């Protein structure tokens, strides 16, 4: 599949935005912190669409595994055995789902795709978390507890941010074509 220079630039910017989102840590009463990766993932899905957003999430994961320290707790290949790596893997699929929302003609409709993407991230992430914890620490943490644990305050915060960033994404998406057109006019 051939990508234009413009598409590659968009993908690189989306990838960088995910990296920035991982570094923006907000204290949490449940976990030590949560990051803005998921809201930023929703934003790039809405602004860039499913194809470019999926590439950006995949590139983000590959870059982190290659050693770029832009995951919330660093980077490197051994990150795959960290309990939270499942959230990063889920971003690839969630980017596609959120990107489908970019095709909706109203942010209210796109919010359904964004919420579905966010729920997918939480479910997949918690199932992976449970698998790693049970496999490597011998814990008796159950999958049922993991799924119940999804209903933490962090989950609800992510859902609110998901809807908010969907609306922001629609505003940004409307502004981009006019900004691009003005830039090209100035070049001529």
PDB file of C-alpha atoms in Angstrom:
ATOM      1  CA  UNK A   1       0.000   0.000   0.000  1.00  0.00           C
ATOM      2  CA  UNK A   2       1.509   3.270  -1.127  1.00  0.00           C
ATOM      3  CA  UNK A   3       1.318   6.314   1.130  1.00  0.00           C
ATOM      4  CA  UNK A   4       1.788   9.915   0.061  1.00  0.00           C
ATOM      5  CA  UNK A   5       4.259  12.200   1.798  1.00  0.00           C
ATOM      6  CA  UNK A   6       1.316  14.040   3.333  1.00  0.00           C
ATOM      7  CA  UNK A   7      -0.157  10.791   4.707  1.00  0.00           C
ATOM      8  CA  UNK A   8       3.212   9.748   6.135  1.00  0.00           C
ATOM      9  CA  UNK A   9       3.505  13.146   7.819  1.00  0.00           C
ATOM     10  CA  UNK A  10       0.037  12.780   9.324  1.00  0.00           C
ATOM     11  CA  UNK A  11       0.902   9.298  10.583  1.00  0.00           C
ATOM     12  CA  UNK A  12       4.149  10.551  12.127  1.00  0.00           C
ATOM     13  CA  UNK A  13       2.308  13.388  13.868  1.00  0.00           C
ATOM     14  CA  UNK A  14      -0.315  10.971  15.180  1.00  0.00           C
ATOM     15  CA  UNK A  15       2.404   8.650  16.436  1.00  0.00           C
ATOM     16  CA  UNK A  16       4.164  11.532  18.198  1.00  0.00           C
ATOM     17  CA  UNK A  17       0.881  12.641  19.752  1.00  0.00           C
ATOM     18  CA  UNK A  18       0.413   9.167  21.255  1.00  0.00           C
ATOM     19  CA  UNK A  19       3.922   9.385  22.677  1.00  0.00           C
ATOM     20  CA  UNK A  20       3.159  12.760  24.230  1.00  0.00           C
ATOM     21  CA  UNK A  21      -0.108  11.377  25.625  1.00  0.00           C
ATOM     22  CA  UNK A  22       1.814   8.612  27.403  1.00  0.00           C
ATOM     23  CA  UNK A  23       4.068  11.135  29.080  1.00  0.00           C
ATOM     24  CA  UNK A  24       1.151  13.241  30.353  1.00  0.00           C
ATOM     25  CA  UNK A  25       0.407  11.373  33.570  1.00  0.00           C
ATOM     26  CA  UNK A  26      -2.520  12.340  35.770  1.00  0.00           C
ATOM     27  CA  UNK A  27      -2.616  11.073  39.363  1.00  0.00           C
ATOM     28  CA  UNK A  28      -5.325   8.485  39.944  1.00  0.00           C
ATOM     29  CA  UNK A  29      -7.053   7.249  43.103  1.00  0.00           C
ATOM     30  CA  UNK A  30      -7.115   3.692  41.691  1.00  0.00           C
ATOM     31  CA  UNK A  31      -3.866   3.205  39.806  1.00  0.00           C
ATOM     32  CA  UNK A  32      -0.758   5.261  40.345  1.00  0.00           C
ATOM     33  CA  UNK A  33      -1.735   7.419  37.357  1.00  0.00           C
ATOM     34  CA  UNK A  34      -3.491   7.335  34.044  1.00  0.00           C
ATOM     35  CA  UNK A  35      -2.314   8.909  30.824  1.00  0.00           C
ATOM     36  CA  UNK A  36      -3.853  10.853  27.966  1.00  0.00           C
ATOM     37  CA  UNK A  37      -2.965   8.184  25.400  1.00  0.00           C
ATOM     38  CA  UNK A  38      -6.537   6.998  24.977  1.00  0.00           C
ATOM     39  CA  UNK A  39      -8.085  10.466  24.508  1.00  0.00           C
ATOM     40  CA  UNK A  40      -5.301  11.328  22.058  1.00  0.00           C
ATOM     41  CA  UNK A  41      -5.905   8.029  20.245  1.00  0.00           C
ATOM     42  CA  UNK A  42      -9.570   8.985  19.868  1.00  0.00           C
ATOM     43  CA  UNK A  43      -8.522  12.411  18.609  1.00  0.00           C
ATOM     44  CA  UNK A  44      -6.227  11.017  15.920  1.00  0.00           C
ATOM     45  CA  UNK A  45      -8.885   8.494  14.907  1.00  0.00           C
ATOM     46  CA  UNK A  46     -11.459  11.235  14.373  1.00  0.00           C
ATOM     47  CA  UNK A  47      -9.063  13.657  12.661  1.00  0.00           C
ATOM     48  CA  UNK A  48      -7.085  11.193  10.510  1.00  0.00           C
ATOM     49  CA  UNK A  49      -9.570   8.396   9.812  1.00  0.00           C
ATOM     50  CA  UNK A  50      -9.169   4.645  10.299  1.00  0.00           C
ATOM     51  CA  UNK A  51      -6.250   3.924   7.960  1.00  0.00           C
ATOM     52  CA  UNK A  52      -3.827   6.610   9.113  1.00  0.00           C
ATOM     53  CA  UNK A  53      -4.833   6.305  12.773  1.00  0.00           C
ATOM     54  CA  UNK A  54      -4.217   2.545  12.692  1.00  0.00           C
ATOM     55  CA  UNK A  55      -0.786   3.059  11.114  1.00  0.00           C
ATOM     56  CA  UNK A  56       0.042   5.696  13.745  1.00  0.00           C
ATOM     57  CA  UNK A  57      -0.899   3.361  16.617  1.00  0.00           C
ATOM     58  CA  UNK A  58       1.069   0.495  15.075  1.00  0.00           C
ATOM     59  CA  UNK A  59       4.127   2.710  14.538  1.00  0.00           C
ATOM     60  CA  UNK A  60       3.828   3.940  18.126  1.00  0.00           C
ATOM     61  CA  UNK A  61       3.894   0.351  19.399  1.00  0.00           C
ATOM     62  CA  UNK A  62       6.841  -0.625  17.149  1.00  0.00           C
ATOM     63  CA  UNK A  63       8.812   2.476  18.122  1.00  0.00           C
ATOM     64  CA  UNK A  64       8.330   1.770  21.817  1.00  0.00           C
ATOM     65  CA  UNK A  65       9.312  -1.874  21.416  1.00  0.00           C
ATOM     66  CA  UNK A  66      12.398  -0.755  19.483  1.00  0.00           C
ATOM     67  CA  UNK A  67      13.463   1.273  22.513  1.00  0.00           C
ATOM     68  CA  UNK A  68      11.979   4.747  22.135  1.00  0.00           C
ATOM     69  CA  UNK A  69      11.022   5.532  25.752  1.00  0.00           C
ATOM     70  CA  UNK A  70       7.584   6.913  24.940  1.00  0.00           C
ATOM     71  CA  UNK A  71       5.469   4.298  26.668  1.00  0.00           C
ATOM     72  CA  UNK A  72       4.183   5.447  30.066  1.00  0.00           C
ATOM     73  CA  UNK A  73       6.961   3.498  31.809  1.00  0.00           C
ATOM     74  CA  UNK A  74       9.714   3.611  29.199  1.00  0.00           C
ATOM     75  CA  UNK A  75      10.167   1.323  26.227  1.00  0.00           C
ATOM     76  CA  UNK A  76      12.074  -1.662  24.871  1.00  0.00           C
ATOM     77  CA  UNK A  77      11.197  -5.140  23.679  1.00  0.00           C
ATOM     78  CA  UNK A  78      10.723  -6.539  27.184  1.00  0.00           C
ATOM     79  CA  UNK A  79       7.759  -4.207  27.598  1.00  0.00           C
ATOM     80  CA  UNK A  80       5.643  -7.021  26.146  1.00  0.00           C
ATOM     81  CA  UNK A  81       5.750  -8.785  29.525  1.00  0.00           C
ATOM     82  CA  UNK A  82       4.557  -5.708  31.405  1.00  0.00           C
ATOM     83  CA  UNK A  83       0.933  -6.077  32.466  1.00  0.00           C
ATOM     84  CA  UNK A  84      -0.078  -2.804  30.806  1.00  0.00           C
ATOM     85  CA  UNK A  85       1.290  -3.681  27.343  1.00  0.00           C
ATOM     86  CA  UNK A  86      -2.122  -5.055  26.348  1.00  0.00           C
ATOM     87  CA  UNK A  87      -3.462  -1.514  26.390  1.00  0.00           C
ATOM     88  CA  UNK A  88      -0.831  -0.503  23.829  1.00  0.00           C
ATOM     89  CA  UNK A  89      -1.639  -3.480  21.576  1.00  0.00           C
ATOM     90  CA  UNK A  90      -5.343  -2.632  21.778  1.00  0.00           C
ATOM     91  CA  UNK A  91      -4.627   0.884  20.487  1.00  0.00           C
ATOM     92  CA  UNK A  92      -4.092  -0.530  16.993  1.00  0.00           C
ATOM     93  CA  UNK A  93      -7.609  -1.939  16.798  1.00  0.00           C
ATOM     94  CA  UNK A  94      -9.161   0.939  18.737  1.00  0.00           C
ATOM     95  CA  UNK A  95      -7.614   3.455  16.325  1.00  0.00           C
ATOM     96  CA  UNK A  96      -9.417   1.735  13.477  1.00  0.00           C
ATOM     97  CA  UNK A  97     -12.717   1.703  15.377  1.00  0.00           C
ATOM     98  CA  UNK A  98     -12.433   5.370  16.387  1.00  0.00           C
ATOM     99  CA  UNK A  99     -11.361   6.222  12.855  1.00  0.00           C
ATOM    100  CA  UNK A 100     -14.631   4.797  11.563  1.00  0.00           C
ATOM    101  CA  UNK A 101     -16.312   7.526  13.585  1.00  0.00           C
ATOM    102  CA  UNK A 102     -14.563  10.112  11.439  1.00  0.00           C
ATOM    103  CA  UNK A 103     -16.903   9.076   8.625  1.00  0.00           C
ATOM    104  CA  UNK A 104     -19.976  10.071  10.658  1.00  0.00           C
ATOM    105  CA  UNK A 105     -21.505  13.397   9.750  1.00  0.00           C
ATOM    106  CA  UNK A 106     -22.063  14.402  13.383  1.00  0.00           C
ATOM    107  CA  UNK A 107     -19.916  14.114  16.503  1.00  0.00           C
ATOM    108  CA  UNK A 108     -22.823  12.558  18.404  1.00  0.00           C
ATOM    109  CA  UNK A 109     -22.734   9.569  16.034  1.00  0.00           C
ATOM    110  CA  UNK A 110     -18.950   9.432  16.068  1.00  0.00           C
ATOM    111  CA  UNK A 111     -19.038   9.279  19.866  1.00  0.00           C
ATOM    112  CA  UNK A 112     -20.558   5.796  19.640  1.00  0.00           C
ATOM    113  CA  UNK A 113     -17.500   4.585  17.714  1.00  0.00           C
ATOM    114  CA  UNK A 114     -15.180   6.379  20.122  1.00  0.00           C
ATOM    115  CA  UNK A 115     -16.851   4.859  23.160  1.00  0.00           C
ATOM    116  CA  UNK A 116     -16.710   1.411  21.547  1.00  0.00           C
ATOM    117  CA  UNK A 117     -12.985   1.941  20.872  1.00  0.00           C
ATOM    118  CA  UNK A 118     -12.358   3.009  24.474  1.00  0.00           C
ATOM    119  CA  UNK A 119     -14.288   0.084  25.921  1.00  0.00           C
ATOM    120  CA  UNK A 120     -12.296  -2.250  23.659  1.00  0.00           C
ATOM    121  CA  UNK A 121      -9.038  -0.774  25.007  1.00  0.00           C
ATOM    122  CA  UNK A 122     -10.144  -1.309  28.586  1.00  0.00           C
ATOM    123  CA  UNK A 123     -11.428  -4.858  28.094  1.00  0.00           C
ATOM    124  CA  UNK A 124      -8.459  -6.054  26.033  1.00  0.00           C
ATOM    125  CA  UNK A 125      -6.004  -4.225  28.292  1.00  0.00           C
ATOM    126  CA  UNK A 126      -7.418  -5.728  31.477  1.00  0.00           C
ATOM    127  CA  UNK A 127      -7.561  -9.247  30.025  1.00  0.00           C
ATOM    128  CA  UNK A 128      -3.894  -8.955  28.967  1.00  0.00           C
ATOM    129  CA  UNK A 129      -3.052  -7.489  32.368  1.00  0.00           C
ATOM    130  CA  UNK A 130      -4.636 -10.474  34.084  1.00  0.00           C
ATOM    131  CA  UNK A 131      -2.884 -12.961  31.802  1.00  0.00           C
ATOM    132  CA  UNK A 132       0.554 -11.452  32.502  1.00  0.00           C
ATOM    133  CA  UNK A 133      -0.012 -11.135  36.250  1.00  0.00           C
ATOM    134  CA  UNK A 134      -1.261 -14.726  36.514  1.00  0.00           C
ATOM    135  CA  UNK A 135       1.504 -16.085  34.280  1.00  0.00           C
ATOM    136  CA  UNK A 136       4.518 -14.316  35.744  1.00  0.00           C
ATOM    137  CA  UNK A 137       3.629 -13.706  39.372  1.00  0.00           C
ATOM    138  CA  UNK A 138       1.453 -16.721  40.119  1.00  0.00           C
ATOM    139  CA  UNK A 139      -1.293 -14.446  41.385  1.00  0.00           C
ATOM    140  CA  UNK A 140      -4.831 -15.776  41.647  1.00  0.00           C
ATOM    141  CA  UNK A 141      -6.224 -12.562  40.153  1.00  0.00           C
ATOM    142  CA  UNK A 142      -9.159 -13.722  38.056  1.00  0.00           C
ATOM    143  CA  UNK A 143     -10.426 -12.580  34.695  1.00  0.00           C
ATOM    144  CA  UNK A 144     -13.785 -11.880  36.315  1.00  0.00           C
ATOM    145  CA  UNK A 145     -12.115  -9.512  38.798  1.00  0.00           C
ATOM    146  CA  UNK A 146     -10.285  -7.841  35.919  1.00  0.00           C
ATOM    147  CA  UNK A 147     -13.507  -7.169  34.057  1.00  0.00           C
ATOM    148  CA  UNK A 148     -15.167  -5.862  37.224  1.00  0.00           C
ATOM    149  CA  UNK A 149     -12.094  -3.712  37.800  1.00  0.00           C
ATOM    150  CA  UNK A 150     -12.795  -1.964  34.537  1.00  0.00           C
ATOM    151  CA  UNK A 151     -15.574  -0.096  36.281  1.00  0.00           C
ATOM    152  CA  UNK A 152     -13.079   2.015  38.213  1.00  0.00           C
ATOM    153  CA  UNK A 153     -13.170   5.819  38.334  1.00  0.00           C
ATOM    154  CA  UNK A 154     -10.383   5.844  35.720  1.00  0.00           C
ATOM    155  CA  UNK A 155     -12.705   4.073  33.265  1.00  0.00           C
ATOM    156  CA  UNK A 156     -15.405   6.695  33.709  1.00  0.00           C
ATOM    157  CA  UNK A 157     -12.859   9.476  33.378  1.00  0.00           C
ATOM    158  CA  UNK A 158     -11.673   7.932  30.099  1.00  0.00           C
ATOM    159  CA  UNK A 159     -15.269   7.715  28.837  1.00  0.00           C
ATOM    160  CA  UNK A 160     -15.858  11.412  29.572  1.00  0.00           C
ATOM    161  CA  UNK A 161     -12.559  12.334  27.905  1.00  0.00           C
ATOM    162  CA  UNK A 162     -13.435  10.057  24.966  1.00  0.00           C
ATOM    163  CA  UNK A 163     -16.633  11.968  24.232  1.00  0.00           C
ATOM    164  CA  UNK A 164     -14.914  15.321  24.780  1.00  0.00           C
ATOM    165  CA  UNK A 165     -12.017  14.477  22.478  1.00  0.00           C
ATOM    166  CA  UNK A 166     -14.452  13.204  19.838  1.00  0.00           C
ATOM    167  CA  UNK A 167     -16.045  16.651  19.727  1.00  0.00           C
ATOM    168  CA  UNK A 168     -12.620  18.332  19.726  1.00  0.00           C
ATOM    169  CA  UNK A 169     -11.571  16.020  16.872  1.00  0.00           C
ATOM    170  CA  UNK A 170     -14.540  17.145  14.791  1.00  0.00           C
ATOM    171  CA  UNK A 171     -13.648  20.805  15.383  1.00  0.00           C
ATOM    172  CA  UNK A 172     -10.008  20.183  14.410  1.00  0.00           C
ATOM    173  CA  UNK A 173     -11.035  18.171  11.353  1.00  0.00           C
ATOM    174  CA  UNK A 174     -13.184  21.073  10.118  1.00  0.00           C
ATOM    175  CA  UNK A 175     -10.325  23.547  10.595  1.00  0.00           C
ATOM    176  CA  UNK A 176      -7.628  21.511   8.844  1.00  0.00           C
ATOM    177  CA  UNK A 177      -8.773  21.830   5.217  1.00  0.00           C
ATOM    178  CA  UNK A 178      -9.067  25.611   5.475  1.00  0.00           C
ATOM    179  CA  UNK A 179      -5.680  25.928   7.181  1.00  0.00           C
ATOM    180  CA  UNK A 180      -4.107  23.727   4.497  1.00  0.00           C
ATOM    181  CA  UNK A 181      -5.721  25.723   1.682  1.00  0.00           C
ATOM    182  CA  UNK A 182      -4.448  29.005   3.163  1.00  0.00           C
ATOM    183  CA  UNK A 183      -0.945  27.532   3.475  1.00  0.00           C
ATOM    184  CA  UNK A 184      -0.913  26.441  -0.179  1.00  0.00           C
ATOM    185  CA  UNK A 185      -2.150  29.880  -1.280  1.00  0.00           C
ATOM    186  CA  UNK A 186       0.723  31.542   0.575  1.00  0.00           C
ATOM    187  CA  UNK A 187       3.221  29.282  -1.213  1.00  0.00           C
ATOM    188  CA  UNK A 188       1.991  30.376  -4.632  1.00  0.00           C
TER     189      UNK A 188
END
